[in-house]
Amino acid sequence: VQLQASGGGLVQSGGALRLSCVASALTLDVGWFRQAPGKKREGVACISSGDGPTYYADSVKGRFTISRGNEKNTVYLQMNALKAEDTAVYYCATMTDQYYSGPYVGLRPDYEYDVWGQGTQVTVSS
């Protein structure tokens, strides 16, 4: 499985962007993570397999929405009301069948994923 993340860019504070994560198939959980310069990678949102539940970091709740596309090989991250502190490289991740550890309640941590996209830069100007 290979992931392709896209949709990043430069936007003013209060603006919106939609990130896309595309693969040949995305049937298991998919997570979005971000890493700002000098900071640790953090989980932003994840969606469980199939039409399972979604989970969000407190810092993005009410502003970001993760969803699966009708094509079932795409996962989106709609980001609204962007803030300067949302500036980071955003990565999507999933796991292979062999790596899947089973259902997880809450934001699945990064070590639960073994397939990562290349990242897309999101810059929010204040």
PDB file of N, CA and C in Angstrom, residues 59-101:
ATOM      1  N   SER A  59      -7.293  19.882  20.209  1.00  0.00           N
ATOM      2  CA  SER A  59      -6.928  21.154  19.587  1.00  0.00           C
ATOM      3  C   SER A  59      -7.638  21.405  18.262  1.00  0.00           C
ATOM      4  N   VAL A  60      -8.236  20.367  17.668  1.00  0.00           N
ATOM      5  CA  VAL A  60      -8.882  20.554  16.364  1.00  0.00           C
ATOM      6  C   VAL A  60     -10.368  20.211  16.392  1.00  0.00           C
ATOM      7  N   LYS A  61     -10.867  19.744  17.505  1.00  0.00           N
ATOM      8  CA  LYS A  61     -12.281  19.380  17.587  1.00  0.00           C
ATOM      9  C   LYS A  61     -13.165  20.572  17.234  1.00  0.00           C
ATOM     10  N   GLY A  62     -14.159  20.299  16.420  1.00  0.00           N
ATOM     11  CA  GLY A  62     -15.072  21.355  16.012  1.00  0.00           C
ATOM     12  C   GLY A  62     -14.595  22.136  14.805  1.00  0.00           C
ATOM     13  N   ARG A  63     -13.342  21.952  14.428  1.00  0.00           N
ATOM     14  CA  ARG A  63     -12.786  22.669  13.269  1.00  0.00           C
ATOM     15  C   ARG A  63     -12.409  21.724  12.131  1.00  0.00           C
ATOM     16  N   PHE A  64     -11.918  20.545  12.464  1.00  0.00           N
ATOM     17  CA  PHE A  64     -11.478  19.576  11.460  1.00  0.00           C
ATOM     18  C   PHE A  64     -12.485  18.436  11.375  1.00  0.00           C
ATOM     19  N   THR A  65     -12.614  17.883  10.171  1.00  0.00           N
ATOM     20  CA  THR A  65     -13.482  16.731   9.957  1.00  0.00           C
ATOM     21  C   THR A  65     -12.766  15.726   9.070  1.00  0.00           C
ATOM     22  N   ILE A  66     -12.681  14.489   9.533  1.00  0.00           N
ATOM     23  CA  ILE A  66     -12.092  13.416   8.737  1.00  0.00           C
ATOM     24  C   ILE A  66     -13.231  12.587   8.153  1.00  0.00           C
ATOM     25  N   SER A  67     -13.091  12.186   6.902  1.00  0.00           N
ATOM     26  CA  SER A  67     -14.159  11.422   6.273  1.00  0.00           C
ATOM     27  C   SER A  67     -13.581  10.560   5.154  1.00  0.00           C
ATOM     28  N   ARG A  68     -14.342   9.555   4.779  1.00  0.00           N
ATOM     29  CA  ARG A  68     -13.960   8.699   3.656  1.00  0.00           C
ATOM     30  C   ARG A  68     -14.717   9.156   2.411  1.00  0.00           C
ATOM     31  N   GLY A  69     -14.037   9.103   1.285  1.00  0.00           N
ATOM     32  CA  GLY A  69     -14.687   9.433   0.034  1.00  0.00           C
ATOM     33  C   GLY A  69     -15.557   8.293  -0.457  1.00  0.00           C
ATOM     34  N   ASN A  70     -16.426   8.600  -1.379  1.00  0.00           N
ATOM     35  CA  ASN A  70     -17.296   7.572  -1.952  1.00  0.00           C
ATOM     36  C   ASN A  70     -16.495   6.491  -2.664  1.00  0.00           C
ATOM     37  N   GLU A  71     -15.312   6.856  -3.115  1.00  0.00           N
ATOM     38  CA  GLU A  71     -14.485   5.919  -3.858  1.00  0.00           C
ATOM     39  C   GLU A  71     -13.857   4.871  -2.955  1.00  0.00           C
ATOM     40  N   LYS A  72     -13.869   5.085  -1.653  1.00  0.00           N
ATOM     41  CA  LYS A  72     -13.348   4.152  -0.650  1.00  0.00           C
ATOM     42  C   LYS A  72     -11.830   4.002  -0.686  1.00  0.00           C
ATOM     43  N   ASN A  73     -11.148   4.743  -1.587  1.00  0.00           N
ATOM     44  CA  ASN A  73      -9.696   4.720  -1.553  1.00  0.00           C
ATOM     45  C   ASN A  73      -9.134   6.086  -1.183  1.00  0.00           C
ATOM     46  N   THR A  74     -10.013   6.948  -0.678  1.00  0.00           N
ATOM     47  CA  THR A  74      -9.622   8.303  -0.337  1.00  0.00           C
ATOM     48  C   THR A  74     -10.159   8.662   1.040  1.00  0.00           C
ATOM     49  N   VAL A  75      -9.326   9.313   1.804  1.00  0.00           N
ATOM     50  CA  VAL A  75      -9.756   9.869   3.089  1.00  0.00           C
ATOM     51  C   VAL A  75      -9.416  11.349   3.073  1.00  0.00           C
ATOM     52  N   TYR A  76     -10.361  12.148   3.517  1.00  0.00           N
ATOM     53  CA  TYR A  76     -10.192  13.591   3.513  1.00  0.00           C
ATOM     54  C   TYR A  76     -10.030  14.128   4.933  1.00  0.00           C
ATOM     55  N   LEU A  77      -9.360  15.244   5.019  1.00  0.00           N
ATOM     56  CA  LEU A  77      -9.324  16.009   6.264  1.00  0.00           C
ATOM     57  C   LEU A  77      -9.723  17.436   5.914  1.00  0.00           C
ATOM     58  N   GLN A  78     -10.956  17.771   6.241  1.00  0.00           N
ATOM     59  CA  GLN A  78     -11.442  19.125   6.027  1.00  0.00           C
ATOM     60  C   GLN A  78     -11.042  19.975   7.218  1.00  0.00           C
ATOM     61  N   MET A  79     -10.312  21.032   6.948  1.00  0.00           N
ATOM     62  CA  MET A  79      -9.801  21.885   8.021  1.00  0.00           C
ATOM     63  C   MET A  79     -10.391  23.282   7.866  1.00  0.00           C
ATOM     64  N   ASN A  80     -11.187  23.679   8.830  1.00  0.00           N
ATOM     65  CA  ASN A  80     -11.822  24.996   8.823  1.00  0.00           C
ATOM     66  C   ASN A  80     -11.284  25.842   9.968  1.00  0.00           C
ATOM     67  N   ALA A  81     -11.534  27.116   9.898  1.00  0.00           N
ATOM     68  CA  ALA A  81     -11.127  28.048  10.953  1.00  0.00           C
ATOM     69  C   ALA A  81      -9.665  27.828  11.333  1.00  0.00           C
ATOM     70  N   LEU A  82      -8.821  27.768  10.334  1.00  0.00           N
ATOM     71  CA  LEU A  82      -7.411  27.475  10.577  1.00  0.00           C
ATOM     72  C   LEU A  82      -6.733  28.575  11.386  1.00  0.00           C
ATOM     73  N   LYS A  83      -5.804  28.131  12.205  1.00  0.00           N
ATOM     74  CA  LYS A  83      -5.047  29.036  13.057  1.00  0.00           C
ATOM     75  C   LYS A  83      -3.558  28.914  12.728  1.00  0.00           C
ATOM     76  N   ALA A  84      -2.793  29.896  13.127  1.00  0.00           N
ATOM     77  CA  ALA A  84      -1.357  29.864  12.875  1.00  0.00           C
ATOM     78  C   ALA A  84      -0.722  28.616  13.484  1.00  0.00           C
ATOM     79  N   GLU A  85      -1.241  28.184  14.620  1.00  0.00           N
ATOM     80  CA  GLU A  85      -0.669  27.007  15.284  1.00  0.00           C
ATOM     81  C   GLU A  85      -0.989  25.693  14.578  1.00  0.00           C
ATOM     82  N   ASP A  86      -1.803  25.742  13.539  1.00  0.00           N
ATOM     83  CA  ASP A  86      -2.056  24.558  12.721  1.00  0.00           C
ATOM     84  C   ASP A  86      -0.968  24.359  11.663  1.00  0.00           C
ATOM     85  N   THR A  87      -0.065  25.314  11.551  1.00  0.00           N
ATOM     86  CA  THR A  87       1.016  25.217  10.574  1.00  0.00           C
ATOM     87  C   THR A  87       1.903  24.018  10.884  1.00  0.00           C
ATOM     88  N   ALA A  88       2.063  23.139   9.892  1.00  0.00           N
ATOM     89  CA  ALA A  88       2.833  21.908  10.079  1.00  0.00           C
ATOM     90  C   ALA A  88       2.853  21.143   8.767  1.00  0.00           C
ATOM     91  N   VAL A  89       3.663  20.098   8.745  1.00  0.00           N
ATOM     92  CA  VAL A  89       3.568  19.116   7.677  1.00  0.00           C
ATOM     93  C   VAL A  89       2.565  18.058   8.128  1.00  0.00           C
ATOM     94  N   TYR A  90       1.588  17.793   7.292  1.00  0.00           N
ATOM     95  CA  TYR A  90       0.536  16.844   7.623  1.00  0.00           C
ATOM     96  C   TYR A  90       0.784  15.527   6.893  1.00  0.00           C
ATOM     97  N   TYR A  91       0.646  14.444   7.623  1.00  0.00           N
ATOM     98  CA  TYR A  91       0.854  13.104   7.088  1.00  0.00           C
ATOM     99  C   TYR A  91      -0.393  12.260   7.296  1.00  0.00           C
ATOM    100  N   CYS A  92      -0.681  11.411   6.317  1.00  0.00           N
ATOM    101  CA  CYS A  92      -1.711  10.407   6.540  1.00  0.00           C
ATOM    102  C   CYS A  92      -1.022   9.053   6.704  1.00  0.00           C
ATOM    103  N   ALA A  93      -1.698   8.178   7.400  1.00  0.00           N
ATOM    104  CA  ALA A  93      -1.126   6.874   7.690  1.00  0.00           C
ATOM    105  C   ALA A  93      -2.218   5.824   7.762  1.00  0.00           C
ATOM    106  N   THR A  94      -1.837   4.598   7.451  1.00  0.00           N
ATOM    107  CA  THR A  94      -2.723   3.475   7.618  1.00  0.00           C
ATOM    108  C   THR A  94      -1.886   2.252   7.978  1.00  0.00           C
ATOM    109  N   MET A  95      -2.478   1.098   7.990  1.00  0.00           N
ATOM    110  CA  MET A  95      -1.729  -0.094   8.332  1.00  0.00           C
ATOM    111  C   MET A  95      -2.061  -1.245   7.398  1.00  0.00           C
ATOM    112  N   THR A  96      -1.117  -2.154   7.276  1.00  0.00           N
ATOM    113  CA  THR A  96      -1.359  -3.369   6.501  1.00  0.00           C
ATOM    114  C   THR A  96      -2.179  -4.348   7.326  1.00  0.00           C
ATOM    115  N   ASP A  97      -2.775  -5.297   6.682  1.00  0.00           N
ATOM    116  CA  ASP A  97      -3.573  -6.305   7.392  1.00  0.00           C
ATOM    117  C   ASP A  97      -2.738  -6.992   8.476  1.00  0.00           C
ATOM    118  N   GLN A  98      -1.480  -7.255   8.156  1.00  0.00           N
ATOM    119  CA  GLN A  98      -0.623  -7.979   9.104  1.00  0.00           C
ATOM    120  C   GLN A  98      -0.287  -7.134  10.327  1.00  0.00           C
ATOM    121  N   TYR A  99      -0.295  -5.842  10.178  1.00  0.00           N
ATOM    122  CA  TYR A  99       0.101  -4.933  11.261  1.00  0.00           C
ATOM    123  C   TYR A  99      -1.080  -4.507  12.114  1.00  0.00           C
ATOM    124  N   TYR A 100      -2.276  -4.703  11.604  1.00  0.00           N
ATOM    125  CA  TYR A 100      -3.481  -4.244  12.292  1.00  0.00           C
ATOM    126  C   TYR A 100      -3.605  -4.930  13.653  1.00  0.00           C
ATOM    127  N   SER A 101      -3.778  -4.145  14.709  1.00  0.00           N
ATOM    128  CA  SER A 101      -3.815  -4.702  16.067  1.00  0.00           C
ATOM    129  C   SER A 101      -5.233  -4.874  16.589  1.00  0.00           C
TER     130      SER A 101
END
